PDB file of C-alpha atoms and ligand atoms in Angstrom:
ATOM      1  CA  MET M  15     -17.013 -29.425 -21.853  1.00 57.00           C
ATOM      2  CA  LYS M  16     -16.556 -27.721 -25.248  1.00 54.00           C
ATOM      3  CA  THR M  17     -12.867 -26.904 -25.733  1.00 62.00           C
ATOM      4  CA  LYS M  18     -13.406 -23.643 -27.662  1.00 81.00           C
ATOM      5  CA  ASN M  19     -15.555 -22.192 -24.929  1.00 92.00           C
ATOM      6  CA  LEU M  20     -14.142 -19.904 -22.275  1.00 97.00           C
ATOM      7  CA  LYS M  21     -13.548 -21.499 -18.901  1.00 97.00           C
ATOM      8  CA  LEU M  22     -14.063 -19.502 -15.737  1.00 97.00           C
ATOM      9  CA  ALA M  23     -13.029 -20.980 -12.378  1.00 97.00           C
ATOM     10  CA  ILE M  24     -14.798 -19.951  -9.199  1.00 96.00           C
ATOM     11  CA  GLN M  25     -14.587 -21.153  -5.616  1.00 95.00           C
ATOM     12  CA  LYS M  26     -16.564 -24.365  -5.135  1.00 92.00           C
ATOM     13  CA  ASN M  27     -17.524 -23.891  -1.545  1.00 89.00           C
ATOM     14  CA  GLY M  28     -16.559 -20.932   0.587  1.00 90.00           C
ATOM     15  CA  ARG M  29     -16.761 -17.253   1.388  1.00 89.00           C
ATOM     16  CA  LEU M  30     -16.844 -16.079  -2.254  1.00 92.00           C
ATOM     17  CA  THR M  31     -19.099 -18.753  -3.772  1.00 93.00           C
ATOM     18  CA  GLU M  32     -22.608 -17.333  -3.234  1.00 93.00           C
ATOM     19  CA  ASP M  33     -21.573 -13.792  -4.211  1.00 94.00           C
ATOM     20  CA  ALA M  34     -19.738 -15.060  -7.308  1.00 95.00           C
ATOM     21  CA  ILE M  35     -22.819 -17.005  -8.440  1.00 94.00           C
ATOM     22  CA  SER M  36     -25.131 -14.053  -7.913  1.00 94.00           C
ATOM     23  CA  PHE M  37     -22.673 -11.669  -9.647  1.00 95.00           C
ATOM     24  CA  LEU M  38     -22.514 -13.963 -12.698  1.00 96.00           C
ATOM     25  CA  ARG M  39     -26.303 -14.338 -12.758  1.00 95.00           C
ATOM     26  CA  SER M  40     -26.827 -10.574 -12.472  1.00 93.00           C
ATOM     27  CA  SER M  41     -24.492 -10.245 -15.486  1.00 94.00           C
ATOM     28  CA  GLY M  42     -27.157 -12.124 -17.425  1.00 93.00           C
ATOM     29  CA  LEU M  43     -25.416 -15.515 -17.524  1.00 95.00           C
ATOM     30  CA  GLN M  44     -27.781 -18.460 -17.272  1.00 95.00           C
ATOM     31  CA  PHE M  45     -26.483 -21.704 -15.818  1.00 93.00           C
ATOM     32  CA  GLU M  46     -27.649 -24.549 -13.625  1.00 87.00           C
ATOM     33  CA  SER M  47     -27.227 -24.612  -9.883  1.00 75.00           C
ATOM     34  CA  TYR M  48     -23.599 -25.291  -8.992  1.00 67.00           C
ATOM     35  CA  LYS M  49     -24.269 -27.579  -6.021  1.00 72.00           C
ATOM     36  CA  GLN M  50     -22.649 -31.028  -6.417  1.00 69.00           C
ATOM     37  CA  LYS M  51     -21.297 -30.071  -9.823  1.00 77.00           C
ATOM     38  CA  LEU M  52     -17.760 -29.846 -11.153  1.00 88.00           C
ATOM     39  CA  PHE M  53     -18.760 -27.461 -13.917  1.00 89.00           C
ATOM     40  CA  SER M  54     -21.810 -25.986 -15.597  1.00 92.00           C
ATOM     41  CA  SER M  55     -22.238 -24.601 -19.105  1.00 93.00           C
ATOM     42  CA  CYS M  56     -23.820 -21.197 -19.635  1.00 95.00           C
ATOM     43  CA  ARG M  57     -26.944 -21.528 -21.755  1.00 94.00           C
ATOM     44  CA  ASN M  58     -26.638 -18.074 -23.310  1.00 94.00           C
ATOM     45  CA  PHE M  59     -22.855 -17.529 -23.486  1.00 96.00           C
ATOM     46  CA  PRO M  60     -20.053 -19.792 -24.767  1.00 96.00           C
ATOM     47  CA  MET M  61     -18.519 -20.340 -21.345  1.00 96.00           C
ATOM     48  CA  GLU M  62     -18.090 -23.118 -18.804  1.00 95.00           C
ATOM     49  CA  ILE M  63     -18.024 -22.333 -15.101  1.00 96.00           C
ATOM     50  CA  VAL M  64     -15.645 -24.636 -13.255  1.00 95.00           C
ATOM     51  CA  TYR M  65     -15.989 -25.136  -9.483  1.00 94.00           C
ATOM     52  CA  VAL M  66     -12.679 -25.677  -7.708  1.00 95.00           C
ATOM     53  CA  ARG M  67     -10.848 -24.938  -4.440  1.00 94.00           C
ATOM     54  CA  ASP M  68      -9.982 -21.249  -4.266  1.00 92.00           C
ATOM     55  CA  ASN M  69      -6.303 -21.950  -3.483  1.00 92.00           C
ATOM     56  CA  ASP M  70      -6.011 -23.730  -6.825  1.00 94.00           C
ATOM     57  CA  ILE M  71      -7.538 -20.954  -8.938  1.00 96.00           C
ATOM     58  CA  PRO M  72      -4.425 -18.736  -9.470  1.00 95.00           C
ATOM     59  CA  GLY M  73      -2.468 -21.829 -10.587  1.00 94.00           C
ATOM     60  CA  TYR M  74      -5.187 -22.987 -12.980  1.00 96.00           C
ATOM     61  CA  VAL M  75      -5.370 -19.522 -14.548  1.00 96.00           C
ATOM     62  CA  ARG M  76      -1.579 -19.252 -14.804  1.00 95.00           C
ATOM     63  CA  SER M  77      -1.211 -22.662 -16.478  1.00 95.00           C
ATOM     64  CA  GLY M  78      -4.072 -22.001 -18.904  1.00 95.00           C
ATOM     65  CA  ALA M  79      -6.200 -24.873 -17.544  1.00 96.00           C
ATOM     66  CA  VAL M  80      -8.872 -22.162 -17.341  1.00 97.00           C
ATOM     67  CA  ASP M  81      -9.002 -18.781 -19.088  1.00 97.00           C
ATOM     68  CA  LEU M  82     -10.452 -16.789 -16.216  1.00 98.00           C
ATOM     69  CA  GLY M  83     -10.771 -17.095 -12.467  1.00 97.00           C
ATOM     70  CA  ILE M  84     -12.532 -15.273  -9.685  1.00 97.00           C
ATOM     71  CA  VAL M  85     -10.529 -15.246  -6.496  1.00 97.00           C
ATOM     72  CA  GLY M  86      -9.815 -13.039  -3.483  1.00 97.00           C
ATOM     73  CA  GLN M  87      -7.048 -10.460  -3.942  1.00 97.00           C
ATOM     74  CA  ASN M  88      -5.574 -12.049  -0.780  1.00 96.00           C
ATOM     75  CA  LEU M  89      -4.700 -15.201  -2.749  1.00 95.00           C
ATOM     76  CA  VAL M  90      -3.180 -13.131  -5.549  1.00 95.00           C
ATOM     77  CA  ASN M  91      -1.027 -11.285  -3.010  1.00 95.00           C
ATOM     78  CA  GLU M  92      -0.043 -14.555  -1.385  1.00 95.00           C
ATOM     79  CA  THR M  93       0.754 -16.587  -4.518  1.00 91.00           C
ATOM     80  CA  ARG M  94       1.841 -13.715  -6.827  1.00 89.00           C
ATOM     81  CA  PRO M  95       1.016 -15.598 -10.031  1.00 86.00           C
ATOM     82  CA  LYS M  96       2.225 -13.920 -13.218  1.00 84.00           C
ATOM     83  CA  ILE M  97      -1.260 -13.290 -14.556  1.00 89.00           C
ATOM     84  CA  LYS M  98      -3.416 -10.338 -15.458  1.00 85.00           C
ATOM     85  CA  LYS M  99      -5.981  -8.876 -13.092  1.00 94.00           C
ATOM     86  CA  LEU M 100      -8.830  -7.648 -15.271  1.00 96.00           C
ATOM     87  CA  LEU M 101     -11.286  -6.257 -12.748  1.00 96.00           C
ATOM     88  CA  ASN M 102     -12.030  -5.663  -9.083  1.00 97.00           C
ATOM     89  CA  LEU M 103     -15.476  -7.135  -8.458  1.00 96.00           C
ATOM     90  CA  ARG M 104     -16.454  -5.170  -5.344  1.00 94.00           C
ATOM     91  CA  TYR M 105     -17.625  -8.034  -3.166  1.00 95.00           C
ATOM     92  CA  GLY M 106     -15.887 -10.423  -0.783  1.00 96.00           C
ATOM     93  CA  TYR M 107     -14.328  -7.548   1.147  1.00 96.00           C
ATOM     94  CA  CYS M 108     -11.982  -8.573   3.946  1.00 97.00           C
ATOM     95  CA  SER M 109      -8.544  -7.717   5.354  1.00 98.00           C
ATOM     96  CA  LEU M 110      -5.490  -9.749   6.223  1.00 98.00           C
ATOM     97  CA  CYS M 111      -4.728  -8.848   9.839  1.00 98.00           C
ATOM     98  CA  LEU M 112      -2.198  -9.540  12.543  1.00 98.00           C
ATOM     99  CA  ALA M 113      -3.917 -10.398  15.834  1.00 98.00           C
ATOM    100  CA  VAL M 114      -2.857 -11.385  19.343  1.00 97.00           C
ATOM    101  CA  PRO M 115      -4.785 -12.706  22.383  1.00 97.00           C
ATOM    102  CA  LYS M 116      -6.755  -9.912  24.082  1.00 96.00           C
ATOM    103  CA  GLU M 117      -4.974 -10.487  27.398  1.00 93.00           C
ATOM    104  CA  SER M 118      -1.483 -10.585  25.872  1.00 93.00           C
ATOM    105  CA  ASN M 119       0.873  -7.711  26.718  1.00 92.00           C
ATOM    106  CA  ILE M 120       1.948  -7.431  23.091  1.00 94.00           C
ATOM    107  CA  LYS M 121       1.176  -3.856  22.083  1.00 91.00           C
ATOM    108  CA  SER M 122       2.955  -3.395  18.775  1.00 93.00           C
ATOM    109  CA  ILE M 123       4.586  -5.476  16.053  1.00 95.00           C
ATOM    110  CA  ARG M 124       8.020  -4.793  17.616  1.00 95.00           C
ATOM    111  CA  ASP M 125       6.962  -6.875  20.664  1.00 96.00           C
ATOM    112  CA  LEU M 126       6.655  -9.890  18.334  1.00 97.00           C
ATOM    113  CA  SER M 127      10.373 -10.064  17.617  1.00 96.00           C
ATOM    114  CA  GLU M 128      11.604 -13.710  17.692  1.00 96.00           C
ATOM    115  CA  LYS M 129       8.027 -14.924  18.393  1.00 97.00           C
ATOM    116  CA  ILE M 130       5.994 -17.543  16.481  1.00 97.00           C
ATOM    117  CA  ILE M 131       3.286 -16.322  14.082  1.00 98.00           C
ATOM    118  CA  ALA M 132       0.758 -18.859  12.749  1.00 98.00           C
ATOM    119  CA  THR M 133      -0.915 -18.235   9.402  1.00 98.00           C
ATOM    120  CA  SER M 134      -2.270 -19.700   6.181  1.00 97.00           C
ATOM    121  CA  TYR M 135      -0.592 -16.726   4.438  1.00 98.00           C
ATOM    122  CA  PRO M 136       3.131 -17.380   5.041  1.00 98.00           C
ATOM    123  CA  ASN M 137       4.391 -15.330   2.088  1.00 97.00           C
ATOM    124  CA  SER M 138       2.337 -12.236   2.932  1.00 98.00           C
ATOM    125  CA  THR M 139       3.352 -12.556   6.600  1.00 98.00           C
ATOM    126  CA  LYS M 140       7.075 -13.020   5.912  1.00 98.00           C
ATOM    127  CA  TYR M 141       7.043 -10.126   3.439  1.00 97.00           C
ATOM    128  CA  PHE M 142       5.318  -7.875   5.983  1.00 97.00           C
ATOM    129  CA  PHE M 143       7.767  -8.601   8.827  1.00 98.00           C
ATOM    130  CA  GLU M 144      10.801  -8.446   6.532  1.00 97.00           C
ATOM    131  CA  LYS M 145       9.731  -4.984   5.407  1.00 96.00           C
ATOM    132  CA  GLN M 146       9.466  -3.950   9.058  1.00 95.00           C
ATOM    133  CA  ASN M 147      12.889  -5.489   9.724  1.00 96.00           C
ATOM    134  CA  ILE M 148      11.495  -7.699  12.498  1.00 97.00           C
ATOM    135  CA  LYS M 149      12.663 -11.289  12.791  1.00 97.00           C
ATOM    136  CA  VAL M 150       9.796 -13.692  13.510  1.00 97.00           C
ATOM    137  CA  ASN M 151       9.204 -17.401  13.097  1.00 98.00           C
ATOM    138  CA  VAL M 152       6.312 -17.939  10.659  1.00 98.00           C
ATOM    139  CA  ILE M 153       4.566 -21.327  10.746  1.00 98.00           C
ATOM    140  CA  GLU M 154       2.038 -22.342   8.098  1.00 97.00           C
ATOM    141  CA  ILE M 155      -1.337 -23.691   9.279  1.00 96.00           C
ATOM    142  CA  GLY M 156      -3.987 -25.056   6.900  1.00 92.00           C
ATOM    143  CA  GLY M 157      -7.080 -23.696   8.671  1.00 89.00           C
ATOM    144  CA  SER M 158      -8.594 -22.681  12.036  1.00 94.00           C
ATOM    145  CA  VAL M 159      -5.561 -20.481  12.594  1.00 97.00           C
ATOM    146  CA  GLU M 160      -7.394 -18.599  15.352  1.00 97.00           C
ATOM    147  CA  ILE M 161      -7.032 -21.554  17.704  1.00 96.00           C
ATOM    148  CA  THR M 162      -3.208 -21.584  17.656  1.00 97.00           C
ATOM    149  CA  PRO M 163      -2.630 -18.951  20.413  1.00 96.00           C
ATOM    150  CA  ILE M 164      -5.003 -20.858  22.742  1.00 94.00           C
ATOM    151  CA  LEU M 165      -3.085 -24.068  22.045  1.00 95.00           C
ATOM    152  CA  GLY M 166       0.166 -22.286  22.874  1.00 94.00           C
ATOM    153  CA  VAL M 167       1.435 -22.905  19.347  1.00 95.00           C
ATOM    154  CA  ALA M 168       1.840 -19.239  18.397  1.00 97.00           C
ATOM    155  CA  ALA M 169       2.058 -15.802  20.031  1.00 97.00           C
ATOM    156  CA  ALA M 170       0.079 -14.183  17.216  1.00 98.00           C
ATOM    157  CA  ILE M 171      -1.796 -15.022  14.046  1.00 98.00           C
ATOM    158  CA  VAL M 172      -2.147 -13.488  10.601  1.00 98.00           C
ATOM    159  CA  ASP M 173      -5.580 -14.294   9.193  1.00 98.00           C
ATOM    160  CA  LEU M 174      -8.415 -12.924   7.101  1.00 97.00           C
ATOM    161  CA  VAL M 175     -10.935 -10.783   8.939  1.00 97.00           C
ATOM    162  CA  SER M 176     -14.299 -10.012   7.451  1.00 96.00           C
ATOM    163  CA  THR M 177     -16.994  -9.382  10.083  1.00 94.00           C
ATOM    164  CA  GLY M 178     -14.494  -9.812  12.942  1.00 95.00           C
ATOM    165  CA  SER M 179     -16.670 -12.415  14.651  1.00 96.00           C
ATOM    166  CA  THR M 180     -14.062 -15.213  14.450  1.00 95.00           C
ATOM    167  CA  LEU M 181     -11.520 -12.985  16.228  1.00 96.00           C
ATOM    168  CA  ALA M 182     -14.075 -11.900  18.828  1.00 96.00           C
ATOM    169  CA  LEU M 183     -15.085 -15.502  19.555  1.00 96.00           C
ATOM    170  CA  SER M 184     -11.436 -16.481  19.922  1.00 96.00           C
ATOM    171  CA  ASP M 185     -10.586 -13.519  22.219  1.00 96.00           C
ATOM    172  CA  LEU M 186      -8.121 -12.064  19.758  1.00 97.00           C
ATOM    173  CA  ARG M 187      -7.469  -8.395  18.980  1.00 97.00           C
ATOM    174  CA  ILE M 188      -6.012  -6.833  15.845  1.00 97.00           C
ATOM    175  CA  ILE M 189      -2.729  -4.992  16.160  1.00 96.00           C
ATOM    176  CA  GLU M 190      -2.030  -4.377  12.465  1.00 97.00           C
ATOM    177  CA  LYS M 191      -3.695  -4.671   9.061  1.00 97.00           C
ATOM    178  CA  LEU M 192      -1.443  -6.127   6.340  1.00 98.00           C
ATOM    179  CA  TYR M 193      -3.753  -5.379   3.409  1.00 98.00           C
ATOM    180  CA  ASP M 194      -7.373  -5.159   2.221  1.00 98.00           C
ATOM    181  CA  SER M 195      -8.880  -7.645  -0.193  1.00 97.00           C
ATOM    182  CA  GLU M 196     -11.904  -8.142  -2.432  1.00 97.00           C
ATOM    183  CA  ALA M 197     -12.887 -10.562  -5.195  1.00 97.00           C
ATOM    184  CA  VAL M 198     -11.004  -9.999  -8.466  1.00 98.00           C
ATOM    185  CA  LEU M 199     -11.194 -11.385 -11.988  1.00 98.00           C
ATOM    186  CA  LEU M 200      -7.956 -12.947 -13.263  1.00 97.00           C
ATOM    187  CA  ALA M 201      -7.105 -13.918 -16.833  1.00 97.00           C
ATOM    188  CA  ASN M 202      -4.536 -16.088 -18.515  1.00 95.00           C
ATOM    189  CA  PRO M 203      -2.413 -13.807 -20.776  1.00 94.00           C
ATOM    190  CA  ASN M 204      -2.735 -16.170 -23.769  1.00 94.00           C
ATOM    191  CA  SER M 205      -6.534 -16.088 -23.518  1.00 95.00           C
ATOM    192  CA  THR M 206      -6.562 -12.279 -23.610  1.00 94.00           C
ATOM    193  CA  THR M 207      -4.490 -12.278 -26.815  1.00 94.00           C
ATOM    194  CA  ASP M 208      -6.204 -15.227 -28.559  1.00 94.00           C
ATOM    195  CA  LEU M 209      -8.355 -13.783 -31.376  1.00 93.00           C
ATOM    196  CA  TYR M 210     -11.491 -15.769 -30.555  1.00 94.00           C
ATOM    197  CA  LYS M 211     -11.251 -15.827 -26.772  1.00 96.00           C
ATOM    198  CA  SER M 212     -10.268 -12.174 -26.358  1.00 95.00           C
ATOM    199  CA  LYS M 213     -13.505 -11.139 -28.122  1.00 95.00           C
ATOM    200  CA  LEU M 214     -15.515 -13.266 -25.707  1.00 96.00           C
ATOM    201  CA  ILE M 215     -13.601 -11.869 -22.739  1.00 97.00           C
ATOM    202  CA  ASP M 216     -14.346  -8.306 -23.954  1.00 96.00           C
ATOM    203  CA  LYS M 217     -18.053  -9.157 -24.180  1.00 96.00           C
ATOM    204  CA  LEU M 218     -17.977 -10.602 -20.694  1.00 97.00           C
ATOM    205  CA  LEU M 219     -16.158  -7.533 -19.360  1.00 96.00           C
ATOM    206  CA  THR M 220     -18.833  -5.236 -20.820  1.00 95.00           C
ATOM    207  CA  ARG M 221     -21.455  -7.230 -18.910  1.00 95.00           C
ATOM    208  CA  PHE M 222     -19.446  -7.278 -15.680  1.00 95.00           C
ATOM    209  CA  LYS M 223     -18.691  -3.550 -15.887  1.00 94.00           C
ATOM    210  CA  GLY M 224     -22.386  -2.871 -16.534  1.00 92.00           C
ATOM    211  CA  VAL M 225     -23.285  -4.577 -13.270  1.00 92.00           C
ATOM    212  CA  LEU M 226     -20.479  -2.837 -11.367  1.00 92.00           C
ATOM    213  CA  SER M 227     -21.367   0.638 -12.726  1.00 88.00           C
ATOM    214  CA  ALA M 228     -25.008   0.082 -11.822  1.00 88.00           C
ATOM    215  CA  LYS M 229     -23.952  -0.442  -8.193  1.00 85.00           C
ATOM    216  CA  ASN M 230     -22.683   3.164  -8.189  1.00 85.00           C
ATOM    217  CA  TYR M 231     -26.000   4.692  -9.174  1.00 88.00           C
ATOM    218  CA  LYS M 232     -29.632   4.998  -8.102  1.00 89.00           C
ATOM    219  CA  TYR M 233     -32.436   5.928 -10.456  1.00 91.00           C
ATOM    220  CA  VAL M 234     -34.484   8.820  -9.116  1.00 92.00           C
ATOM    221  CA  MET M 235     -37.858  10.250 -10.171  1.00 93.00           C
ATOM    222  CA  MET M 236     -39.487  13.323  -8.669  1.00 95.00           C
ATOM    223  CA  ASN M 237     -42.102  15.967  -9.277  1.00 95.00           C
ATOM    224  CA  ALA M 238     -41.423  19.703  -9.096  1.00 95.00           C
ATOM    225  CA  LYS M 239     -42.640  23.115 -10.232  1.00 95.00           C
ATOM    226  CA  GLU M 240     -41.177  23.943 -13.620  1.00 94.00           C
ATOM    227  CA  SER M 241     -39.821  27.212 -12.211  1.00 95.00           C
ATOM    228  CA  ILE M 242     -37.289  25.391 -10.010  1.00 95.00           C
ATOM    229  CA  LEU M 243     -35.913  23.194 -12.817  1.00 92.00           C
ATOM    230  CA  PRO M 244     -32.599  25.128 -13.166  1.00 92.00           C
ATOM    231  CA  LYS M 245     -31.935  24.647  -9.440  1.00 92.00           C
ATOM    232  CA  ILE M 246     -32.786  20.934  -9.658  1.00 92.00           C
ATOM    233  CA  LYS M 247     -30.480  20.456 -12.648  1.00 89.00           C
ATOM    234  CA  LYS M 248     -27.676  22.053 -10.645  1.00 89.00           C
ATOM    235  CA  ALA M 249     -28.299  19.742  -7.696  1.00 89.00           C
ATOM    236  CA  LEU M 250     -28.268  16.582  -9.825  1.00 85.00           C
ATOM    237  CA  PRO M 251     -24.753  15.312 -10.510  1.00 72.00           C
ATOM    238  CA  GLY M 252     -26.236  12.682 -12.869  1.00 62.00           C
ATOM    239  CA  LEU M 253     -24.848  11.152 -16.031  1.00 63.00           C
ATOM    240  CA  LYS M 254     -25.936  13.769 -18.555  1.00 72.00           C
ATOM    241  CA  SER M 255     -29.018  15.982 -18.375  1.00 78.00           C
ATOM    242  CA  PRO M 256     -32.182  14.665 -16.660  1.00 87.00           C
ATOM    243  CA  THR M 257     -35.286  13.487 -18.543  1.00 90.00           C
ATOM    244  CA  ILE M 258     -38.166  15.930 -18.118  1.00 92.00           C
ATOM    245  CA  SER M 259     -41.853  15.346 -18.878  1.00 93.00           C
ATOM    246  CA  PRO M 260     -44.930  17.538 -18.154  1.00 92.00           C
ATOM    247  CA  LEU M 261     -47.455  16.556 -15.483  1.00 93.00           C
ATOM    248  CA  ALA M 262     -51.244  16.911 -15.817  1.00 91.00           C
ATOM    249  CA  ILE M 263     -51.081  19.831 -13.337  1.00 92.00           C
ATOM    250  CA  PRO M 264     -50.116  23.040 -15.225  1.00 93.00           C
ATOM    251  CA  GLY M 265     -46.653  24.366 -14.305  1.00 93.00           C
ATOM    252  CA  TRP M 266     -45.509  21.023 -12.860  1.00 96.00           C
ATOM    253  CA  ILE M 267     -43.027  18.557 -14.334  1.00 95.00           C
ATOM    254  CA  SER M 268     -41.683  15.073 -13.649  1.00 95.00           C
ATOM    255  CA  ILE M 269     -37.892  14.706 -13.610  1.00 94.00           C
ATOM    256  CA  GLN M 270     -35.919  11.474 -13.987  1.00 93.00           C
ATOM    257  CA  SER M 271     -32.206  11.074 -13.491  1.00 91.00           C
ATOM    258  CA  VAL M 272     -29.532   8.946 -11.864  1.00 88.00           C
ATOM    259  CA  ILE M 273     -27.674   9.865  -8.702  1.00 88.00           C
ATOM    260  CA  LYS M 274     -24.226   8.616  -7.716  1.00 85.00           C
ATOM    261  CA  GLU M 275     -24.386   6.433  -4.638  1.00 84.00           C
ATOM    262  CA  ASP M 276     -21.505   8.432  -3.080  1.00 82.00           C
ATOM    263  CA  PHE M 277     -23.572  11.649  -3.042  1.00 85.00           C
ATOM    264  CA  PHE M 278     -26.967  10.001  -2.612  1.00 87.00           C
ATOM    265  CA  TRP M 279     -28.253  11.423   0.709  1.00 90.00           C
ATOM    266  CA  GLU M 280     -26.587  14.799   0.138  1.00 90.00           C
ATOM    267  CA  THR M 281     -28.388  15.090  -3.224  1.00 90.00           C
ATOM    268  CA  ILE M 282     -31.771  13.958  -1.876  1.00 91.00           C
ATOM    269  CA  GLU M 283     -31.567  16.509   0.966  1.00 93.00           C
ATOM    270  CA  LYS M 284     -30.683  19.274  -1.515  1.00 92.00           C
ATOM    271  CA  LEU M 285     -33.577  18.297  -3.812  1.00 93.00           C
ATOM    272  CA  LYS M 286     -36.072  18.357  -0.940  1.00 93.00           C
ATOM    273  CA  LYS M 287     -34.798  21.751   0.213  1.00 94.00           C
ATOM    274  CA  ILE M 288     -35.150  23.187  -3.301  1.00 94.00           C
ATOM    275  CA  GLY M 289     -38.771  22.007  -3.449  1.00 94.00           C
ATOM    276  CA  ALA M 290     -38.810  18.621  -5.226  1.00 94.00           C
ATOM    277  CA  SER M 291     -41.592  16.311  -4.051  1.00 94.00           C
ATOM    278  CA  ASP M 292     -42.788  12.690  -4.452  1.00 94.00           C
ATOM    279  CA  ILE M 293     -39.182  11.542  -4.771  1.00 93.00           C
ATOM    280  CA  LEU M 294     -39.017   7.908  -5.868  1.00 94.00           C
ATOM    281  CA  VAL M 295     -35.707   6.023  -5.807  1.00 91.00           C
ATOM    282  CA  LEU M 296     -35.074   2.755  -7.666  1.00 92.00           C
ATOM    283  CA  PRO M 297     -32.017   0.490  -7.942  1.00 89.00           C
ATOM    284  CA  VAL M 298     -30.271   0.400 -11.332  1.00 89.00           C
ATOM    285  CA  GLU M 299     -29.873  -3.139 -12.657  1.00 86.00           C
ATOM    286  CA  LYS M 300     -27.243  -2.465 -15.306  1.00 83.00           C
ATOM    287  CA  LEU M 301     -25.563   0.658 -16.627  1.00 83.00           C
ATOM    288  CA  ILE M 302     -23.654   0.531 -19.901  1.00 80.00           C
ATOM    289  CA  LEU M 303     -21.571   3.700 -20.111  1.00 72.00           C
TER     290      LEU M 303
HETATM  291  C1  PRP E 430     -11.679 -16.856   7.116  1.00 66.66           C
HETATM  292  C2  PRP E 430     -10.664 -16.686   8.226  1.00 66.66           C
HETATM  293  C3  PRP E 430     -11.495 -16.670   9.484  1.00 66.66           C
HETATM  294  C4  PRP E 430     -12.824 -16.129   9.014  1.00 66.66           C
HETATM  295  C5  PRP E 430     -12.953 -14.683   9.362  1.00 66.66           C
HETATM  296  O1  PRP E 430     -11.893 -18.183   6.877  1.00 66.66           O
HETATM  297  O2  PRP E 430      -9.713 -17.707   8.188  1.00 66.66           O
HETATM  298  O3  PRP E 430     -11.649 -17.981   9.975  1.00 66.66           O
HETATM  299  O4  PRP E 430     -12.885 -16.265   7.591  1.00 66.66           O
HETATM  300  O5  PRP E 430     -14.211 -14.160   9.000  1.00 66.66           O
HETATM  301  P1  PRP E 430     -15.047 -13.264  10.017  1.00 66.66           P
HETATM  302  O6  PRP E 430     -14.182 -12.085  10.376  1.00 66.66           O
HETATM  303  O7  PRP E 430     -16.278 -12.863   9.260  1.00 66.66           O
HETATM  304  O8  PRP E 430     -15.372 -14.122  11.220  1.00 66.66           O
HETATM  305  P2  PRP E 430     -12.641 -18.655   5.562  1.00 66.66           P
HETATM  306  O9  PRP E 430     -14.112 -18.506   5.723  1.00 66.66           O
HETATM  307  O10 PRP E 430     -12.072 -17.938   4.382  1.00 66.66           O
HETATM  308  O11 PRP E 430     -12.316 -20.174   5.494  1.00 66.66           O
HETATM  309  P3  PRP E 430     -11.030 -20.968   6.015  1.00 66.66           P
HETATM  310  O12 PRP E 430     -11.289 -21.245   7.451  1.00 66.66           O
HETATM  311  O13 PRP E 430     -11.035 -22.198   5.153  1.00 66.66           O
HETATM  312  O14 PRP E 430      -9.826 -20.112   5.799  1.00 66.66           O
END
């Protein structure tokens, strides 16, 4: 491992791994498959990717063992390391939830007073109940928290919920959401001020932001009569003005623009109503604003 290179830690094996790898690859970074490896060097960027347990990532970033880390916001909330969050990465969405057995007569958090709560997130759980002024007994469990109510170990659990299938399979129901989470990029403060490393981090951020911005947009091409161009321009909340080129049929033009994902169907319906035809929509790979 070259010492001058940036080091980025990602989860070795778990819920964020595949998405982290594909996010890094879509940012143009080339590196070998991570399976069975401790680290891999990027071929086209001075950076090493280090594969570690996700629980260890905030600590490695804080101590400077690595410059950057990708981790769930849930771990940041739980461990509260004094490090900088550079970016939300918009994948790995999940929520930390309080759940009880479906058949239990617990209706609200107040009914959990003096009861045992099992979780792998003791700090988040204690903080939540303290804020609500409810006294509970929080016990820390390493994994498979969902089994603890069945074993009679706890009255409720606090655990991550993504698709909800683990809760459904364990006959548990949510009574409260503590917070939402997604993958985030963390940085060691010394790395962001180091002359050499901060330049590399800026370059990396430009790439990452390019991928994230592209997710917000779709590229759209359509044909229309030239006479309706003003109406089409009005309907297109694109970046700047659309690109217009003449078609072989007199009086007809081809229009190209980008549409924000948030208004996508609304905009397409408007365009059709105005008279646009042959509408072709393509994904945007990267968008550098
Ligand atoms: C989390 C959580 C649940 C599961 C929920 O575990 O602890 O077991 O995911 O996901 P779902 O709502 O899609 O079923 P994770 O995969 O992070 O691994 P862990 O068991 O090591 O905590």
